[in-house]
Structure formats: structure tokens, C-alpha cells
Coordinates of C-alpha atoms and ligand atoms in Angstrom, one line a residue:
X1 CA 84.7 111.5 113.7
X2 CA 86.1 108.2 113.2
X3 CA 86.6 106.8 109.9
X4 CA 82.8 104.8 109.7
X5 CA 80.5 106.9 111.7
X6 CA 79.9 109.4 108.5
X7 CA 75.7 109.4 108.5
X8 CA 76.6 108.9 104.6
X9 CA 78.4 105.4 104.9
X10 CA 76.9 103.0 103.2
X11 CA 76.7 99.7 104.9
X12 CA 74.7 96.8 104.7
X13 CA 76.2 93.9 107.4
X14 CA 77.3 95.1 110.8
X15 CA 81.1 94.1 111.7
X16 CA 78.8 90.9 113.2
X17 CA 77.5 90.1 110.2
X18 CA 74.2 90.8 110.8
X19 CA 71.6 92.8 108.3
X20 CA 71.5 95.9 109.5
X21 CA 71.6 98.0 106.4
X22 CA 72.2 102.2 107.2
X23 CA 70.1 104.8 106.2
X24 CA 71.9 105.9 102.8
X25 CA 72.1 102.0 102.1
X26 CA 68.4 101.4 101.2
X27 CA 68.7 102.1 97.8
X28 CA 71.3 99.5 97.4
X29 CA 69.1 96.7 98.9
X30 CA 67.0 95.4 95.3
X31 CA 70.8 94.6 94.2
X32 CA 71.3 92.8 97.2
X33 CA 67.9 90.7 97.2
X34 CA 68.8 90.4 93.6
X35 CA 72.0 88.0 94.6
X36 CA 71.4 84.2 94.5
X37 CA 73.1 81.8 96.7
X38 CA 75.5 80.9 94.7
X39 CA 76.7 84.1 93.9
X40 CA 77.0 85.2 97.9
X41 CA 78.6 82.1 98.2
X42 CA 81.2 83.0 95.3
X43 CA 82.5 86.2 97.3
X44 CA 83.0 84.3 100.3
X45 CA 85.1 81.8 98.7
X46 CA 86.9 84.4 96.4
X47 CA 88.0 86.4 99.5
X48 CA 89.1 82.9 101.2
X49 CA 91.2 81.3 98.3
X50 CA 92.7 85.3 98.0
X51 CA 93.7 85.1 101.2
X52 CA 95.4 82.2 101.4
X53 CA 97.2 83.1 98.3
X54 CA 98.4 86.5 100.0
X55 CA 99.8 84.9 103.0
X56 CA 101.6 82.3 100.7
X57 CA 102.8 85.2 98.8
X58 CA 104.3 86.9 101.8
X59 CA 105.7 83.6 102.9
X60 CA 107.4 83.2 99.6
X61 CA 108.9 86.4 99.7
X62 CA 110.0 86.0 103.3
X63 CA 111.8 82.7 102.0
X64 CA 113.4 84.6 99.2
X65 CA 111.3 84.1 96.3
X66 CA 109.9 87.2 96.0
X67 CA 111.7 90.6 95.9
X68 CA 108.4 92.4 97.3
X69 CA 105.0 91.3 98.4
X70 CA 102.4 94.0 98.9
X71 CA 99.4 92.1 100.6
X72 CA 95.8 92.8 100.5
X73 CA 95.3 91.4 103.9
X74 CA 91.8 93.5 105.0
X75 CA 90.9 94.5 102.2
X76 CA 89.1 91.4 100.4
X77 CA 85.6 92.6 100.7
X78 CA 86.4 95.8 98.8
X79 CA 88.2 94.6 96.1
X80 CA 85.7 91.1 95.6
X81 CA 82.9 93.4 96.0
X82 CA 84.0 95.7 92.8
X83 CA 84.9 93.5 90.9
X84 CA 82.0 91.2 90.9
X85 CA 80.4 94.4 89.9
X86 CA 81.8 94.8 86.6
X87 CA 80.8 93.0 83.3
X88 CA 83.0 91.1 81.1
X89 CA 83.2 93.9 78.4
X90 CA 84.3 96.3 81.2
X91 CA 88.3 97.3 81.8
X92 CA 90.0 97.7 85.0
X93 CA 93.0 99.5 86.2
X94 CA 94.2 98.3 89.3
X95 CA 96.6 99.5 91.4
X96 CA 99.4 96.9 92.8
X97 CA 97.6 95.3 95.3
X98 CA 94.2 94.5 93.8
X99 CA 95.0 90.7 93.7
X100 CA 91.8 89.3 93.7
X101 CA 90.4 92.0 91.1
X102 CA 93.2 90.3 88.3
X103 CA 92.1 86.9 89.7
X104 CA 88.4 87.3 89.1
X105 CA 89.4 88.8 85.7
X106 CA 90.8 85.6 84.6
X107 CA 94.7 86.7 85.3
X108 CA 97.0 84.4 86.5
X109 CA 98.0 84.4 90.3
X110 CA 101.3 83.3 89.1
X111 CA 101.6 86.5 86.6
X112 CA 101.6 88.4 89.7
X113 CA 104.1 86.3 91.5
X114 CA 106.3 86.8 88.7
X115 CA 106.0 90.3 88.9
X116 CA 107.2 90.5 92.2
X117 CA 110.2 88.4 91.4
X118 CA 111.5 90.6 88.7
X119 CA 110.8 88.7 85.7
X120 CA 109.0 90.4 84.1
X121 CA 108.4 94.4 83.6
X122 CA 104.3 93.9 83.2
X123 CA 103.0 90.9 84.4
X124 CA 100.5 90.1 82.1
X125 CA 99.1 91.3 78.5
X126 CA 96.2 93.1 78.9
X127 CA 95.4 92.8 75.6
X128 CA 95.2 88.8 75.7
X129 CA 91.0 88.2 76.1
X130 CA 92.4 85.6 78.8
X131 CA 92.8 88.4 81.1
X132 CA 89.3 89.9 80.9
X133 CA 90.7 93.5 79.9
X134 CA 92.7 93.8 83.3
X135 CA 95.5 96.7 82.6
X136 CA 98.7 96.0 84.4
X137 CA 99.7 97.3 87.8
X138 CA 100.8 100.8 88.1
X139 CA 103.4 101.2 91.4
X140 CA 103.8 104.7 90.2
X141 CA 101.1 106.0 92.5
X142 CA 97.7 107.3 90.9
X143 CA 99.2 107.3 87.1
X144 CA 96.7 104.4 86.3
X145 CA 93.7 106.9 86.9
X146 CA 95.2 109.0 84.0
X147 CA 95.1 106.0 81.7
X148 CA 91.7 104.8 83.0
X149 CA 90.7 108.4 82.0
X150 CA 92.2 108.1 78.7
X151 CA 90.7 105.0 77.8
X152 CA 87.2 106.1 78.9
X153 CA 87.5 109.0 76.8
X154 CA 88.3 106.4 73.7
X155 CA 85.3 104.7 74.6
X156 CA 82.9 107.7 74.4
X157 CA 84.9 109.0 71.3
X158 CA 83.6 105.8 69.7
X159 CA 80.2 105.5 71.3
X160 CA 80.8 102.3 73.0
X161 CA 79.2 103.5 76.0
X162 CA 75.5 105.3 76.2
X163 CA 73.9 103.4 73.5
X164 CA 71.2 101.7 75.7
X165 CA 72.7 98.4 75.4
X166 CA 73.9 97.1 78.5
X167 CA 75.3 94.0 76.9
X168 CA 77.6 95.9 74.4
X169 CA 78.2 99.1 76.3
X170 CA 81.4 99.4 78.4
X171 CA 82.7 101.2 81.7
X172 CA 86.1 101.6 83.4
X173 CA 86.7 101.0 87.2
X174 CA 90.1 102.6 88.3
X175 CA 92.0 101.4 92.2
X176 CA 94.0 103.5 93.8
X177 CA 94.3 104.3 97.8
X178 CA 93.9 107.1 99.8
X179 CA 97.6 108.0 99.4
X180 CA 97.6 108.0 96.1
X181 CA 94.4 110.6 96.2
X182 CA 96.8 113.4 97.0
X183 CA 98.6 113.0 93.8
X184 CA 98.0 115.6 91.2
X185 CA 97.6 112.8 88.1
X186 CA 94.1 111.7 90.4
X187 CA 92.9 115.3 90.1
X188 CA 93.8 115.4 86.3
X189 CA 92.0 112.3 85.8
X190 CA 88.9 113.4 87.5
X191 CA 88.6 117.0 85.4
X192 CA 89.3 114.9 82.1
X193 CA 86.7 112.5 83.2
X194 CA 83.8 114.7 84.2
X195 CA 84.5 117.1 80.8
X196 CA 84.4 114.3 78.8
X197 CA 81.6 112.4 81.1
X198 CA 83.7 109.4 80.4
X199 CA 82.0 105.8 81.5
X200 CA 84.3 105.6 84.5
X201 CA 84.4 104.4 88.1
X202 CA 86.9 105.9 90.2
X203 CA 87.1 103.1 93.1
X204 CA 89.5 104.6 96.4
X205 CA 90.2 101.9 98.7
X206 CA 90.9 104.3 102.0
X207 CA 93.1 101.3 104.4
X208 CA 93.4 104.3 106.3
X209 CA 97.5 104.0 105.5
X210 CA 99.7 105.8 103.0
X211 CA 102.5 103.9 104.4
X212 CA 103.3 105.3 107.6
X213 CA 101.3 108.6 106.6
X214 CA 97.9 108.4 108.3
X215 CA 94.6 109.4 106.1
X216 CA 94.1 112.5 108.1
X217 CA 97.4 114.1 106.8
X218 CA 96.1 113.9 103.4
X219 CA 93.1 115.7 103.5
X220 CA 90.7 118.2 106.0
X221 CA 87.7 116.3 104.3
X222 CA 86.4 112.7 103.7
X223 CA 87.9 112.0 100.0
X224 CA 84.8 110.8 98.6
X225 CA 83.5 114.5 99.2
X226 CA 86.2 115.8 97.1
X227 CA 84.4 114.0 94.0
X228 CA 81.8 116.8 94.0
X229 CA 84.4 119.6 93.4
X230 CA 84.4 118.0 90.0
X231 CA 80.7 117.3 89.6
X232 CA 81.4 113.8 89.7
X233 CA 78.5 111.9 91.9
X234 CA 80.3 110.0 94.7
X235 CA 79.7 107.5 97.6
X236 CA 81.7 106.5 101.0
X237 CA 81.2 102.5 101.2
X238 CA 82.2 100.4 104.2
X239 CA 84.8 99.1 102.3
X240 CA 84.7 95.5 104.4
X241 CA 81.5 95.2 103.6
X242 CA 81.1 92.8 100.3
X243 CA 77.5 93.1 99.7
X244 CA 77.7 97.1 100.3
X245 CA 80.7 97.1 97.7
X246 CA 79.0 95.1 95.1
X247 CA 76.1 96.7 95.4
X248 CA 77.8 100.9 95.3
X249 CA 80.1 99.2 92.6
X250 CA 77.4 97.9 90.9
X251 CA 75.2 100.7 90.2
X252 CA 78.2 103.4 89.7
X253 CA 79.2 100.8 86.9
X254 CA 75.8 100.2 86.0
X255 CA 75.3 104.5 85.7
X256 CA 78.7 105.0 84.0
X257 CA 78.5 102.4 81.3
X258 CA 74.8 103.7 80.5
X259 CA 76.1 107.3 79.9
X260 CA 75.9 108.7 83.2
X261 CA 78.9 110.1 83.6
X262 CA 82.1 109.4 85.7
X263 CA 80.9 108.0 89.7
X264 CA 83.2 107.8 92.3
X265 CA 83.7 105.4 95.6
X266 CA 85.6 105.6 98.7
X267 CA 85.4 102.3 100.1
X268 CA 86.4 102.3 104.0
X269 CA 88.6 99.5 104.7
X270 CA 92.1 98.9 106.6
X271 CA 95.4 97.4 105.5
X272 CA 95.9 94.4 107.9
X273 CA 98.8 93.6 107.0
X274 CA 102.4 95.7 106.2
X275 CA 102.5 98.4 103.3
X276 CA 105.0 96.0 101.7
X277 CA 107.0 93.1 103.2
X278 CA 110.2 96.0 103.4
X279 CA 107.7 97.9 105.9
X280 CA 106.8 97.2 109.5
X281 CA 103.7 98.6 110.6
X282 CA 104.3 98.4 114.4
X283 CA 107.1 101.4 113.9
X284 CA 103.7 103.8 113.2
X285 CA 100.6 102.6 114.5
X286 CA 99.3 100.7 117.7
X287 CA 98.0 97.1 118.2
X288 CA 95.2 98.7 119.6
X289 CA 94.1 100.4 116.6
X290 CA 94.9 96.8 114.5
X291 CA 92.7 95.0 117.1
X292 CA 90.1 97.7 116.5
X293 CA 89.6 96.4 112.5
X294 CA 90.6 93.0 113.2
X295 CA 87.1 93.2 114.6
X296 CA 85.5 94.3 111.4
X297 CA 87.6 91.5 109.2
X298 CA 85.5 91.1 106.1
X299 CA 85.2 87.6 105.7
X300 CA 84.4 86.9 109.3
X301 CA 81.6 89.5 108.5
X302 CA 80.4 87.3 105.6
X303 CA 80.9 83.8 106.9
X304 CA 78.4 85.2 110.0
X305 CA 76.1 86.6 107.2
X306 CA 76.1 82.8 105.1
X307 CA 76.0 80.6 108.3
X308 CA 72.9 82.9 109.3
X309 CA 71.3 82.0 106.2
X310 CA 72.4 78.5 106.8
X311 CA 75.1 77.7 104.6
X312 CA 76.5 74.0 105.5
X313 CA 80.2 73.5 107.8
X314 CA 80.9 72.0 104.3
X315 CA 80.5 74.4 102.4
X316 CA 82.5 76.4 104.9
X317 CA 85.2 73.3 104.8
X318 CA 85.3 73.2 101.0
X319 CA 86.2 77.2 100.3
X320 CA 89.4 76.7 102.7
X321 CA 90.1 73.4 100.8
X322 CA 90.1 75.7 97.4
X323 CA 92.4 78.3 99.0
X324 CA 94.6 76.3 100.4
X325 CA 94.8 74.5 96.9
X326 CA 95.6 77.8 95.4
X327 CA 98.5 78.4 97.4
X328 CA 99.9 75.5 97.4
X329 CA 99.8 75.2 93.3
X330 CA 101.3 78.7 93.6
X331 CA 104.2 77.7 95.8
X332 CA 104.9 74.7 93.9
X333 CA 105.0 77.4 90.4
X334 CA 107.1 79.6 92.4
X335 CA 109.8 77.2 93.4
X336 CA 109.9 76.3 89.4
X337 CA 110.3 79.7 88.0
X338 CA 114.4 80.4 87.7
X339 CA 116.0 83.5 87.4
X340 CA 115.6 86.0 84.9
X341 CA 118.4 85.8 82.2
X342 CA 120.6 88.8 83.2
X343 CA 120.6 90.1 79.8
X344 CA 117.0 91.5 80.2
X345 CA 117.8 93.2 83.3
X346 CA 120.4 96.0 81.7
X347 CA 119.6 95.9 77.9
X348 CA 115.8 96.5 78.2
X349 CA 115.9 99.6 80.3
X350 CA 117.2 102.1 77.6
X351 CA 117.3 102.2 73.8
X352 CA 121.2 103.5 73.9
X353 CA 123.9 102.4 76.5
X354 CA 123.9 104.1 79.5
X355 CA 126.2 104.9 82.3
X356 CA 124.5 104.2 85.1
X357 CA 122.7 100.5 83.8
X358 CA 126.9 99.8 82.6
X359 CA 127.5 100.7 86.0
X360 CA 125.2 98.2 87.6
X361 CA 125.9 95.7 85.6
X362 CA 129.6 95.6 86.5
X363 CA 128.2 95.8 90.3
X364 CA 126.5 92.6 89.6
X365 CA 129.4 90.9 87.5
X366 CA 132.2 91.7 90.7
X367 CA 128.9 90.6 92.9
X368 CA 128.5 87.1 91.3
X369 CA 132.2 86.2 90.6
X370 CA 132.9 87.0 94.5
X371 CA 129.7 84.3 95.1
X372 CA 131.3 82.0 92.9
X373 CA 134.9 82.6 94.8
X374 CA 133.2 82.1 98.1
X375 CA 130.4 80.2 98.9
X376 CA 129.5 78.4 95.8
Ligands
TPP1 C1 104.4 108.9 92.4 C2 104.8 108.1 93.5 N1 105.2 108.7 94.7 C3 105.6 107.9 95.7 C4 105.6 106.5 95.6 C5 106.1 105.7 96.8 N2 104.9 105.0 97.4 C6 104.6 103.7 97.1 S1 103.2 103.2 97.8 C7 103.0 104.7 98.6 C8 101.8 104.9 99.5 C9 100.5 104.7 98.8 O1 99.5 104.8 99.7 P1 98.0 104.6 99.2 O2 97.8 105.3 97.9 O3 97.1 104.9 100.3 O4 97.9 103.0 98.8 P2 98.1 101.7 99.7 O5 99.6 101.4 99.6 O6 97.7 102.1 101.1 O7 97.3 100.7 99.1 C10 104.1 105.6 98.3 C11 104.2 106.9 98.9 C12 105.2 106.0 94.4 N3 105.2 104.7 94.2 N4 104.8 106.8 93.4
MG2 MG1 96.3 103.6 101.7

């Protein structure tokens, strides 16, 4: 079976953009009808600008600006899709490549970038209402599902969710990837979560990749079915699909925040570009198999979907104006951030002096005066 022939996948827009909405996708389709054109057009051009900003994030770090990149490349749809779902009240837990979740959220692009650079530990403050309740990323792989867990367990200790008030009451929505599944913190999260019927979306974004480790290494099953195991309620969502995201996103959210209980998604989608910039994809998988989901790009999908319903060349013209404006604001933020002062880098790592950091630090000291010596 190949990863989007499950007869549960829900899918509303073939890879052509066309309606052609599955079996298990009916349900979905009064959210969908729901959607005004404005709000259509809003994913399109949040997937646009994101992408533009990804592959001027790559660039950057390919011109030494960035220590790391890890693009999102392929995965737009999913990650738009979610979290256009969520309310304003809601929290999220992303993973570290959920850029467009944090920018929808109201976090800076550039908080990321400076991430990535080492200048900071967090990125943001997730406590600042500026960034919409967005928790900071979590590289350590699935950990963020344990604090998603936690947090949803605050909220029912304190009956902020269940009331009946859909304005007030508040839901979770936790990223991670199908690597990250295997981990036993996910598993954790999910029993906490389901005794505790926490508000909570648990949203897997399967690229198909844990690295070089293919999905069919980490489990005999599809991973949405592994949700059941724990009596939560789950659903497999093509992933590069945004109308099929919002709209599985939407009423897990919707559930959750109303009482219902932890609801889990696996969202089919594919990691276009490398793992990280220090990875290169060709070592472990074929062109043929890249072609393969090039062909089921989600923003091609969308732009057929809106020119079908007649959106304008303009319109079209404009959103690549706005991402293209993004990056370019982002390069020119980049290029005037500086270096950390070194002092941060050794004396914020433990409470007492330690070896290892004094070690480094006189790495760093013999590294610098042989610059200065040489090229400088
Ligand atoms: C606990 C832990 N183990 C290992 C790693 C190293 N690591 C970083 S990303 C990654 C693969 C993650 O794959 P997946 O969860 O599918 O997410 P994706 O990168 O595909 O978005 C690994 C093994 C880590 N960061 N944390
Ligand atoms: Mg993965």
C-alpha cells in the first residue's frame, strides 16, 4: 500500500486540484463550504510568502548566516491548514520546522532566523500575547508532546475547556513527525492525555522521512491507527491537502476544546527538501520517488483549486510579490544581526563552572587568536 491509497484518507482536492472529495471526507465538506474567499485565498498566500521565506532561509545559511536551516519545503498545506484551524485562545507546540504555524501565530520570522544562528537559546517568549501562545521549538524529538500534555492537563484542572463556550474555552495542537512517533515521550503523552481527556490535538506530519530512516521502519501499521490503542479518536489527512487539513484540524480542535477529549491526526505529506541543510537527501532516496510528490506539491494543488474558481493572474501576482517581500526583509534583518557576545555562549550553560564548557572555551580563544594571526 502506498502511503495515500488508505480507503480512510481523507482528501478533498486531487494532486490536480480538482474537487474530488474521498469517501471518509464528506463529513468535512460544511467546513469547507463554510470558507469565504478571502479566507481560501489567505492559505494560498500564507503557503507562498512561507515558502519564499524557507528557500531564503536555506540560502542564508548556505552563505553562512545560519548555523542550520531545517526547511518545510512540501509541507505548507499541512502546517497552513492546522493552524488556520486553531482559535486565538488556543496554544501550540510545534516542532522545529513548523514555520508558518509560528508565523500565523503572530511570531516573528526573524525569531526563528535567530534561532538558527545561535543567538538565542529559545527564540521567542511564548508568554508575550504577541506570539499568540506559540511554545518554542523542541529539537529534542517528541518532548513537546509531553508539555503539550502537561498544559492540557492545566487546562482541564482549571475548567478552561468543556464549559460550552467556544469563545473562552481552549485546546492544544502538538507537531511532531513520523520519526519522532517512535519515541517513548509521544506514547507517554498520549496515555496522560486520554486519562485525563485533556483538550488536545496531537497533529503528526508523516513527510515520509526520519532523516534517512524511511516511515516503514518505524512502524508495521499506519501511525494514525496507533491512536486507538489509547482510545484516542484519530484521522489519516492528505497532509498536502490545505482544505482537508483545515477542515480534520478544525473539528479535532473544535471536539477537543469542547470536552471531547484528546483527537489525533496523521497528515500525509513529504519533505521536499533536505532533513536539515547538514543532510543530503540523494545519499537515501531516489529522484524518482521526489518527482513522485513533486507532483502532489500543495500549492500547485491550491493555485489549480482558486484559478478554477476564478481567482485573478493578479491576485496570483500579488501573493508572490508578498513573499518575495518577506524574504527579502528577512535577508536584509539577517545580514544586521552580529554575533552573539561570547560570554553567553559558555556562562549560560551551567550554574557552576564546568570542565568541558572551560574546555571549549579555550578551543575558541586559540581558534580566534590564530584568525586574528592569519587572515584578519
Ligand atoms: C530524542 C532525540 N533523538 C534523536 C534526535 C536526532 N534527530 C533529529 S531530527 C531526527 C529525525 C526526526 O524525524 P521526524 O520525527 O519524522 O521529523 P522530521 O524531521 O521528518 O520533520 C532525529 C533522529 C533528536 N533530535 N532527539
Ligand atoms: Mg519525518
Amino acid at each position: 500500500m502506498t502511503p495515500l491509497d488508505d480507503p480512510a484518507l481523507v482528501r478533498v482536492l486531487a494532486a490536480d486540484g480538482t474537487l474530488a472529495p474521498t469517501p471518509e471526507a464528506e463529513r468535512y465538506l460544511p467546513l469547507i463550504e463554510a470558507l469565504t474567499d478571502a479566507e481560501l485565498e489567505t492559505f494560498y498566500r500564507d503557503m507562498v510568502s512561507i515558502r519564499a521565506f524557507d528557500v531564503q532561509a536555506t540560502n542564508l545559511q548556505r552563505q553562512g548566516q545560519l548555523a542550520l536551516w531545517p526547511p518545510s519545503f512540501g509541507q505548507e498545506a499541512a502546517q497552513v491548514g492546522s493552524a488556520r484551524a486553531a482559535r486565538a485562545q488556543d496554544h501550540i507546540f510545534p516542532s522545529y520546522r513548523e514555520h508558518v504555524v509560528t508565523r500565523i501565530r503572530g511570531v516573528d520570522p526573524l525569531d526563528i532566523i535567530r534561532l538558527m544562528r545561535g543567538l538565542t537559546h529559545g527564540g521567542w517568549d511564548p508568554s508575550d500575547p504577541k506570539n499568540g501562545n506559540t511554545h518554542i521549538y523542541t529539537l529534542v524529538l517528541g518532548a513537546q508532546t509531553l508539555h503539550a500534555t502537561g498544559l492540557g492537563m492545566g487546562l482541564v484542572f482549571d475548567g478552561k475547556c468543556g464549559t460550552g463556550d467556544p469563545e473562552r474555552d481552549e485546546a492544544v495542537i502538538v507537531y511532531y513527525g513520523d520519526g519522532a512517533s517512535s519515541q517513548g515521550d509521544v506514547h507517554e503523552a498520549m496515555v496522560f492525555a486520554a486519562s485525563f481527556q485533556t483538550p488536545e490535538v496531537f497533529f503528526l506530519q508523516n513527510n515520509q522521512w526520519a532523516i534517512s530512516v524511511p516511515v516503514a521502519t518505524q512502524s508495521r501499521t499506519p501511525l494514525y491507527q496507533r491512536a486507538a490503542g489509547y482510545g484516542i479518536p484519530s484521522v489519516q489527512v492528505d497532509g498536502n491537502d490545505v482544505l482537508a487539513s483545515y477542515a480534520v484540524s478544525k473539528l479535532a480542535l473544535d471536539e477537543a476544546r469542547a470536552g471531547g477529549g484528546p483527537r489525533a491526526i496523521e497528515a500525509m505529506t513529504y519533505r521536499r527538501g533536505a532533513h536539515t541543510t547538514s543532510d543530503d537527501p540523494t545519499k537515501y532516496r531516489t529522484s524518482a520517488e521526489e518527482e513522485s510528490w513533486a507532483g502532489r506539491d500543495p500549492i500547485a494543488r491550491m493555485r489549480a483549486y482558486l484559478e478554477a474558481r476564478g481567482a485573478s493572474q493578479q491576485f496570483f501576482d500579488d501573493a508572490d510579490a508578498e513573499g518575495r517581500a518577506l524574504a527579502d526583509d528577512v535577508r536584509v534583518r539577517t545580514n544586521e544581526l552580529g554575533t552573539i557576545p561570547r560570554v553567553h555562549m559558555f556562562e549560560s550553560v551551567y550554574s557552576e563552572v564546568h570542565a568541558l564548557v572551560q574546555e571549549e572555551q579555550r578551543w575558541l580563544d586559540d581558534y580566534e587568536a590564530a584568525m586574528d594571526g592569519g587572515t584578519k
